[in-house]
CSV table of C-alpha atoms in Angstrom, one decimal:
chain,number,residue,atom,x,y,z
A,1,MET,CA,0.2,-0.4,0.4
A,2,LEU,CA,1.4,3.4,-1.1
A,3,THR,CA,0.5,6.8,1.2
A,4,LEU,CA,-0.2,10.3,-0.2
A,5,PRO,CA,1.5,12.5,1.9
A,6,ALA,CA,-0.3,15.4,4.2
A,7,THR,CA,0.2,17.9,1.7
A,8,VAL,CA,-0.6,17.9,-2.1
A,9,THR,CA,-1.0,21.0,-3.9
A,10,ILE,CA,0.3,22.8,-7.4
A,11,ALA,CA,3.5,22.6,-5.4
A,12,GLU,CA,4.2,19.1,-4.5
A,13,ALA,CA,2.1,17.4,-6.7
A,14,ARG,CA,5.0,16.5,-9.6
A,15,ASP,CA,6.8,15.3,-6.8
A,16,THR,CA,4.7,13.2,-5.4
A,17,LEU,CA,3.9,11.5,-8.7
A,18,ALA,CA,7.3,10.9,-9.3
A,19,ARG,CA,7.5,9.3,-6.1
A,20,LEU,CA,3.9,7.4,-6.1
A,21,ALA,CA,4.9,5.8,-9.7
A,22,GLN,CA,8.5,5.1,-8.6
A,23,ASP,CA,7.0,3.1,-5.4
A,24,ALA,CA,3.5,1.6,-7.7
A,25,THR,CA,6.1,-0.1,-9.7
A,26,ALA,CA,7.9,-2.5,-6.8
A,27,GLU,CA,4.0,-2.8,-5.6
A,28,PRO,CA,3.0,-6.3,-5.7
A,29,GLY,CA,0.0,-7.8,-6.0
A,30,ALA,CA,-2.9,-7.4,-8.0
A,31,GLU,CA,-4.5,-3.8,-7.2
A,32,LEU,CA,-2.5,-0.9,-6.6
A,33,THR,CA,-3.8,0.8,-3.5
A,34,LEU,CA,-3.3,4.0,-2.0
A,35,ASP,CA,-3.6,5.3,1.7
A,36,ALA,CA,-4.9,8.7,1.4
A,37,SER,CA,-5.7,9.0,5.4
A,38,THR,CA,-2.7,11.5,5.9
A,39,LEU,CA,-3.9,13.8,3.7
A,40,SER,CA,-5.3,17.0,4.7
A,41,ARG,CA,-4.1,20.2,3.0
A,42,PHE,CA,-4.8,19.6,-1.0
A,43,ASP,CA,-6.2,21.2,-4.0
A,44,THR,CA,-7.2,19.6,-7.5
A,45,SER,CA,-3.5,18.6,-8.2
A,46,ALA,CA,-4.5,15.9,-6.0
A,47,LEU,CA,-7.3,14.7,-8.3
A,48,ALA,CA,-4.5,14.8,-11.1
A,49,VAL,CA,-2.1,13.0,-9.2
A,50,LEU,CA,-4.7,10.6,-8.3
A,51,LEU,CA,-5.9,10.1,-11.6
A,52,GLU,CA,-2.3,9.3,-13.3
A,53,CYS,CA,-2.0,7.3,-10.4
A,54,ARG,CA,-5.2,4.7,-11.6
A,55,ARG,CA,-4.0,5.3,-15.1
A,56,ILE,CA,-0.5,3.5,-14.1
A,57,ALA,CA,-2.3,1.2,-12.6
A,58,GLN,CA,-4.4,0.3,-15.2
A,59,ALA,CA,-1.7,-0.2,-17.7
A,60,ARG,CA,0.1,-2.5,-15.2
A,61,GLY,CA,-3.2,-4.7,-15.0
A,62,LYS,CA,-3.8,-3.6,-12.0
A,63,ARG,CA,-6.9,-2.5,-9.9
A,64,PHE,CA,-7.0,0.8,-8.1
A,65,ALA,CA,-8.1,1.5,-4.8
A,66,LEU,CA,-8.2,4.7,-2.9
A,67,LEU,CA,-8.6,4.3,1.1
A,68,HIS,CA,-9.6,6.7,3.7
A,69,ALA,CA,-9.8,9.9,1.1
A,70,PRO,CA,-10.8,12.5,3.4
A,71,ALA,CA,-14.7,13.8,2.6
A,72,ARG,CA,-13.2,17.3,0.4
A,73,LEU,CA,-11.5,15.4,-1.6
A,74,VAL,CA,-14.6,13.2,-2.4
A,75,ASP,CA,-16.8,16.4,-2.8
A,76,LEU,CA,-14.1,17.7,-5.0
A,77,ALA,CA,-13.6,14.6,-7.6
A,78,ARG,CA,-17.4,14.2,-7.3
A,79,LEU,CA,-17.7,18.0,-8.6
A,80,TYR,CA,-15.4,17.5,-11.0
A,81,GLY,CA,-17.6,14.3,-12.1
A,82,ILE,CA,-14.1,12.0,-11.8
A,83,GLY,CA,-16.0,10.4,-8.2
A,84,PRO,CA,-16.7,7.1,-10.1
A,85,LEU,CA,-12.9,6.9,-11.3
A,86,LEU,CA,-11.4,7.4,-8.0
A,87,MET,CA,-13.8,6.0,-5.2
A,88,PRO,CA,-16.4,3.5,-7.2
């Protein structure tokens, strides 16, 4: 399981995605799982990071799962119409 950092804004998005993409290649199993329980400060860049992680998982033939998403992140994903992609 991979863990999102406490902050994912436009300033951290590139580095966060690079780290997650690298870690995803070493992640065993049929599912790429991200734990968002520590995520407390974010903007729409977090959604872009999550969508890219989902794409990475699919490219490797894995399912994607996001756990413990903060309510504000869920609301933001729904607002942009991508809730079902990230949190089915």
